[in-house]
Coordinates of C-alpha atoms in Angstrom, one line a residue:
M1171 CA 58.3 -72.9 85.0
A1172 CA 55.9 -69.9 84.9
T1173 CA 52.8 -71.8 86.2
E1174 CA 55.0 -74.0 88.7
G1175 CA 57.4 -71.2 89.6
S1176 CA 54.6 -69.0 91.2
A1177 CA 54.1 -71.5 93.9
L1178 CA 57.8 -71.9 94.7
T1179 CA 59.3 -70.0 97.6
P1180 CA 62.4 -67.8 96.7
G1181 CA 64.7 -70.5 97.9
E1182 CA 63.1 -73.4 96.1
Y1183 CA 63.0 -71.1 93.0
I1184 CA 66.8 -70.5 93.1
R1185 CA 67.6 -74.5 94.0
H1186 CA 65.4 -75.5 91.2
H1187 CA 67.5 -73.2 88.7
L1188 CA 70.7 -74.5 90.2
V1189 CA 70.1 -78.0 89.4
H1190 CA 71.7 -79.5 86.2
L1191 CA 70.1 -81.8 84.0
T1192 CA 72.1 -85.0 84.3
N1193 CA 72.3 -88.8 83.3
K1194 CA 72.1 -89.8 86.9
K1195 CA 72.1 -88.6 90.5
Q1196 CA 75.4 -87.6 92.1
E1197 CA 76.5 -89.8 94.8
S1198 CA 79.4 -88.1 96.0
I1199 CA 81.4 -84.8 96.0
V1200 CA 83.3 -86.1 93.3
D1201 CA 81.8 -88.2 90.9
F1202 CA 83.0 -88.5 87.4
S1203 CA 80.4 -90.6 86.2
V1204 CA 77.8 -87.6 86.4
I1205 CA 77.5 -85.8 83.0
N1206 CA 75.8 -82.6 83.0
I1207 CA 73.8 -83.0 79.7
D1208 CA 72.8 -79.3 79.5
S1209 CA 76.3 -78.0 79.8
V1210 CA 77.5 -80.4 77.3
I1211 CA 74.9 -79.9 74.8
V1212 CA 74.9 -75.8 75.0
S1213 CA 78.7 -75.6 75.0
S1214 CA 78.9 -78.1 72.0
L1215 CA 76.3 -76.0 70.2
L1216 CA 78.0 -72.8 70.9
G1217 CA 81.4 -74.1 70.0
A1218 CA 80.1 -75.3 66.6
L1219 CA 78.5 -71.7 66.0
V1220 CA 81.7 -70.3 67.0
C1221 CA 83.7 -72.2 64.6
F1222 CA 81.3 -71.9 61.9
V1223 CA 81.2 -68.2 62.1
L1224 CA 85.0 -67.8 62.2
W1225 CA 85.3 -70.3 59.3
L1226 CA 82.9 -68.0 57.4
A1227 CA 84.6 -64.8 58.2
A1228 CA 88.0 -66.5 56.7
R1229 CA 86.2 -67.9 53.7
K1230 CA 84.4 -64.6 52.9
S1231 CA 87.6 -62.3 53.5
T1232 CA 88.7 -59.9 50.7
A1233 CA 91.7 -57.8 50.2
G1234 CA 89.7 -54.8 49.5
V1235 CA 87.8 -52.5 52.1
P1236 CA 86.2 -55.0 54.5
G1237 CA 82.6 -55.2 55.5
R1238 CA 81.5 -54.6 59.2
F1239 CA 81.6 -58.4 59.8
Q1240 CA 85.0 -58.9 58.4
A1241 CA 86.4 -55.9 60.2
A1242 CA 85.2 -57.1 63.7
V1243 CA 86.6 -60.6 63.1
E1244 CA 89.8 -58.9 61.7
M1245 CA 90.1 -56.7 64.8
L1246 CA 89.6 -59.9 67.2
V1247 CA 92.3 -61.6 65.2
E1248 CA 94.7 -58.7 65.6
M1249 CA 94.1 -58.4 69.3
V1250 CA 94.6 -62.1 70.0
D1251 CA 97.6 -62.0 67.9
S1252 CA 99.4 -59.3 69.6
Q1253 CA 98.8 -60.8 72.7
A1254 CA 100.2 -64.2 71.5
K1255 CA 103.1 -62.4 70.1
A1256 CA 104.0 -60.8 73.5
V1257 CA 103.9 -63.8 75.5
I1258 CA 104.9 -66.7 73.0
H1259 CA 108.2 -66.0 71.0
N1260 CA 108.2 -69.0 69.1
A1261 CA 106.6 -68.1 65.8
H1262 CA 106.1 -71.9 65.1
S1263 CA 104.0 -72.4 68.0
R1264 CA 101.8 -69.4 67.6
K1265 CA 100.5 -71.0 64.4
L1266 CA 98.5 -73.3 66.7
V1267 CA 98.2 -71.2 69.9
A1268 CA 97.1 -68.0 68.4
P1269 CA 94.2 -69.6 66.4
L1270 CA 93.2 -71.7 69.5
A1271 CA 93.3 -68.6 71.8
L1272 CA 90.9 -66.9 69.5
T1273 CA 88.6 -69.7 69.5
V1274 CA 88.9 -70.0 73.2
F1275 CA 87.9 -66.3 73.7
V1276 CA 85.0 -66.3 71.4
W1277 CA 83.7 -69.5 72.5
I1278 CA 83.9 -68.7 76.2
F1279 CA 82.2 -65.2 75.6
M1280 CA 79.5 -67.0 73.8
M1281 CA 78.9 -69.4 76.6
N1282 CA 79.1 -66.4 79.1
F1283 CA 76.6 -64.6 77.0
M1284 CA 74.1 -67.3 77.7
D1285 CA 73.6 -65.6 81.0
M1286 CA 72.3 -62.6 79.3
L1287 CA 69.2 -64.4 78.4
P1288 CA 66.1 -64.0 80.7
V1289 CA 66.2 -66.5 83.5
D1290 CA 63.1 -68.3 82.8
L1291 CA 63.2 -68.2 79.1
L1292 CA 64.8 -71.8 78.1
P1293 CA 63.8 -73.5 81.4
S1294 CA 60.2 -72.5 80.6
I1295 CA 60.5 -74.1 77.2
W1296 CA 61.9 -77.1 78.8
H1297 CA 59.5 -77.3 81.5
V1298 CA 56.9 -78.3 78.8
A1299 CA 59.1 -80.3 76.5
G1300 CA 61.5 -81.8 78.8
P1301 CA 59.0 -84.0 80.8
A1302 CA 57.0 -84.8 77.6
M1303 CA 60.1 -86.4 76.4
G1304 CA 60.9 -88.2 79.7
Y1305 CA 63.5 -85.9 81.2
P1306 CA 63.6 -84.3 84.4
D1307 CA 62.4 -80.6 84.5
Y1308 CA 65.9 -79.1 85.1
L1309 CA 67.8 -77.0 82.8
R1310 CA 70.8 -74.5 83.2
V1311 CA 72.1 -72.7 80.0
V1312 CA 75.2 -71.2 81.3
P1313 CA 78.0 -73.6 80.7
T1314 CA 80.6 -71.5 82.4
A1315 CA 78.5 -71.4 85.6
D1316 CA 79.2 -75.2 85.7
L1317 CA 82.6 -76.1 87.4
S1318 CA 82.9 -79.3 85.4
T1319 CA 83.0 -76.9 82.2
T1320 CA 85.5 -74.7 83.5
L1321 CA 87.9 -76.9 85.0
G1322 CA 87.6 -79.0 81.9
L1323 CA 88.8 -76.1 79.8
S1324 CA 91.8 -75.4 82.3
V1325 CA 92.7 -79.0 82.3
S1326 CA 92.8 -78.8 78.5
V1327 CA 95.2 -75.8 79.0
L1328 CA 97.4 -77.9 81.4
L1329 CA 97.6 -80.6 79.0
M1330 CA 99.1 -78.3 76.2
C1331 CA 101.4 -76.8 78.8
L1332 CA 102.7 -80.5 79.4
F1333 CA 103.1 -81.0 75.7
Y1334 CA 104.9 -78.0 74.7
N1335 CA 107.2 -78.3 77.9
I1336 CA 108.3 -81.8 76.5
K1337 CA 108.3 -80.4 72.8
I1338 CA 110.4 -77.4 73.4
K1339 CA 112.7 -78.5 76.1
G1340 CA 112.7 -82.3 75.4
L1341 CA 111.6 -84.9 78.0
G1342 CA 115.2 -84.9 79.7
G1343 CA 115.4 -81.0 79.7
W1344 CA 111.9 -80.7 81.0
T1345 CA 112.6 -83.5 83.8
H1346 CA 115.7 -81.6 84.6
E1347 CA 113.7 -78.6 85.1
L1348 CA 111.3 -80.2 87.4
V1349 CA 113.8 -81.2 90.1
T1350 CA 116.0 -77.9 89.7
A1351 CA 113.6 -75.1 89.8
P1352 CA 113.0 -73.0 91.4
F1353 CA 115.5 -73.4 94.1
G1354 CA 118.2 -74.8 92.1
T1355 CA 120.4 -77.8 93.0
S1356 CA 123.8 -78.7 94.9
K1357 CA 126.7 -80.5 94.2
N1358 CA 126.3 -82.4 97.5
P1359 CA 124.3 -85.5 96.7
I1360 CA 122.3 -85.3 99.8
W1361 CA 121.3 -81.7 99.4
A1362 CA 120.8 -82.4 95.7
L1363 CA 118.3 -85.0 96.4
L1364 CA 116.6 -83.0 99.1
L1365 CA 116.4 -79.9 96.9
G1366 CA 115.1 -82.1 94.0
V1367 CA 112.4 -83.5 96.0
I1368 CA 111.5 -80.1 97.2
N1369 CA 111.6 -78.6 93.7
F1370 CA 109.6 -81.3 92.0
L1371 CA 106.7 -80.9 94.8
M1372 CA 106.8 -77.1 94.3
Q1373 CA 106.5 -77.7 90.7
M1374 CA 103.6 -80.1 91.1
I1375 CA 101.6 -77.7 93.4
E1376 CA 102.2 -74.9 90.8
F1377 CA 100.6 -76.8 88.0
V1378 CA 97.7 -77.7 90.2
A1379 CA 97.1 -74.4 91.8
K1380 CA 97.4 -72.8 88.3
T1381 CA 95.0 -75.3 86.9
V1382 CA 92.3 -74.9 89.6
S1383 CA 92.4 -71.4 89.8
H1384 CA 92.1 -71.0 86.1
G1385 CA 89.0 -72.7 86.0
M1386 CA 87.7 -71.5 89.4
R1387 CA 88.0 -67.8 88.5
L1388 CA 85.8 -68.1 85.5
F1389 CA 83.2 -70.3 87.4
G1390 CA 83.1 -68.1 90.4
N1391 CA 82.3 -65.1 88.6
M1392 CA 79.7 -66.7 86.2
F1393 CA 78.2 -68.2 89.0
A1394 CA 77.7 -65.3 90.9
G1395 CA 76.3 -63.4 88.0
E1396 CA 73.7 -66.2 87.6
L1397 CA 72.6 -65.9 91.2
V1398 CA 72.2 -62.2 90.9
F1399 CA 70.1 -62.6 87.8
M1400 CA 68.1 -65.0 89.5
L1401 CA 67.5 -62.6 92.5
I1402 CA 66.6 -60.0 90.3
A1403 CA 63.9 -62.1 88.5
L1404 CA 62.5 -62.8 91.9
L1405 CA 61.9 -59.0 92.0
G1406 CA 59.7 -59.4 89.0
G1407 CA 57.8 -62.4 90.4
F1408 CA 57.1 -60.3 93.8
A1409 CA 55.9 -57.5 91.4
S1410 CA 53.0 -59.9 90.4
L1411 CA 52.1 -61.1 93.9
S1412 CA 52.3 -58.2 96.3
L1413 CA 50.2 -55.2 96.5
G1414 CA 53.0 -53.0 96.1
G1415 CA 54.0 -54.8 93.2
G1416 CA 54.7 -51.3 91.1
L1417 CA 57.8 -50.7 93.5
F1418 CA 58.9 -54.3 92.9
F1419 CA 58.6 -53.7 89.0
V1420 CA 60.5 -50.7 89.0
G1421 CA 63.2 -52.1 91.2
H1422 CA 63.1 -55.3 88.9
V1423 CA 63.5 -53.1 85.6
I1424 CA 66.3 -50.8 87.2
A1425 CA 68.2 -53.4 88.8
G1426 CA 67.9 -55.6 85.7
T1427 CA 69.2 -53.0 83.2
V1428 CA 72.0 -52.0 85.4
W1429 CA 73.0 -55.4 85.9
T1430 CA 72.9 -56.4 82.5
L1431 CA 75.0 -53.4 81.3
F1432 CA 77.6 -54.1 83.9
H1433 CA 77.3 -58.1 83.2
I1434 CA 78.4 -57.5 79.4
L1435 CA 81.6 -56.0 80.8
V1436 CA 82.0 -58.9 83.1
I1437 CA 81.4 -61.6 80.6
T1438 CA 83.8 -59.9 77.9
L1439 CA 86.5 -59.6 80.8
Q1440 CA 86.3 -63.0 81.9
A1441 CA 86.7 -64.4 78.3
F1442 CA 89.7 -62.1 77.9
I1443 CA 91.1 -63.1 81.3
F1444 CA 91.0 -66.7 80.6
M1445 CA 92.5 -66.6 77.2
M1446 CA 95.3 -64.4 78.5
L1447 CA 96.1 -66.8 81.3
A1448 CA 96.0 -69.6 78.9
L1449 CA 98.5 -67.7 76.7
I1450 CA 100.7 -66.9 79.8
Y1451 CA 100.8 -70.5 81.1
L1452 CA 101.7 -71.7 77.6
G1453 CA 104.1 -69.0 77.2
Q1454 CA 105.9 -70.3 80.6
A1455 CA 106.1 -73.7 78.9
H1456 CA 108.2 -72.4 76.3
D1457 CA 110.7 -70.5 78.9
A1458 CA 113.5 -72.2 80.7
H1459 CA 113.8 -71.6 84.3

C-alpha cells in the first residue's frame, strides 16, 4: 500500500482501509452469504493463540513461588473468578462460565490489540502477497471493528442465556416467566391474556436490545479507534508530501503517541465491559423474576 497509498486522496485512503477481504460482493444491507475472510482468519488465529497460552500457563503452574507469567495469569483468573462469584451464585454453572469469561476477556483484548499495530503494516504486506495469490487488495486486521464479529459474540452470549434459562428454571418455568414478567399476571382471563402478550413482547424486546447493544458497544468503540489511527496515519503521509512536513510529522508523532497510550486503556476496558455484561446477562438467566 505504500506506493499506491501515496496516490490516494485522504478519503480514498480511508475507504480502502475500511473494506474487508470477502468471499463475494455484498448485495444487500443484510447478506449472510458474505464472509469477511480477514476477520474470520485473524480472530481464529488469535483465539487459538489465547487457548494455547492459557493451556501453557495451566500446564506449567506450580504450587511454589510463581514466575511472572504464572503470576500474571493467576491475577487474571482471580479477577474473573471474583466477578463471576459476585454475579453467578450457582457454583456448578461457574465451572463453565468462569473459564469461558476468562477466555472471552483475553480473546477480545487480543483482537482489540490488533488496532495497536501500525495501520499500513499488515495491509502493505498483503498488497504484495494478496494479488499475487489472486485475492483482492483489501485487508482489515481488527476483528472487533467488524460488526459481524461483535454481533456473533453477543449472539453466542444470548444462546447461552437461553440455555441457562431452560436449564435452571426448566422449560415450563421459563415459559411461565416469559408471560408473567415484568408486569405480572391477573386472575381475570382477559387481563391475564393481555398481560401475557405484553410481557412476552417486553421479554423479546429485552433479549434483542441486550444482544444488539452488547455487540454494538464493542464494535462502535473499536471502529472509532480504528478511524482515529487512520487519520493520524494521514498526518504522516502529509509530512512526506508537504513543504511544511516537519510540523505534520511532529503532530503525527505526538497524536500517535497520545492516542496509543489512551487506546491501551480503551481496548482493555472494552474487553472487560464485554466480559462483565456477558456475566451479568448469564447471571440474570439464573435469577427468577
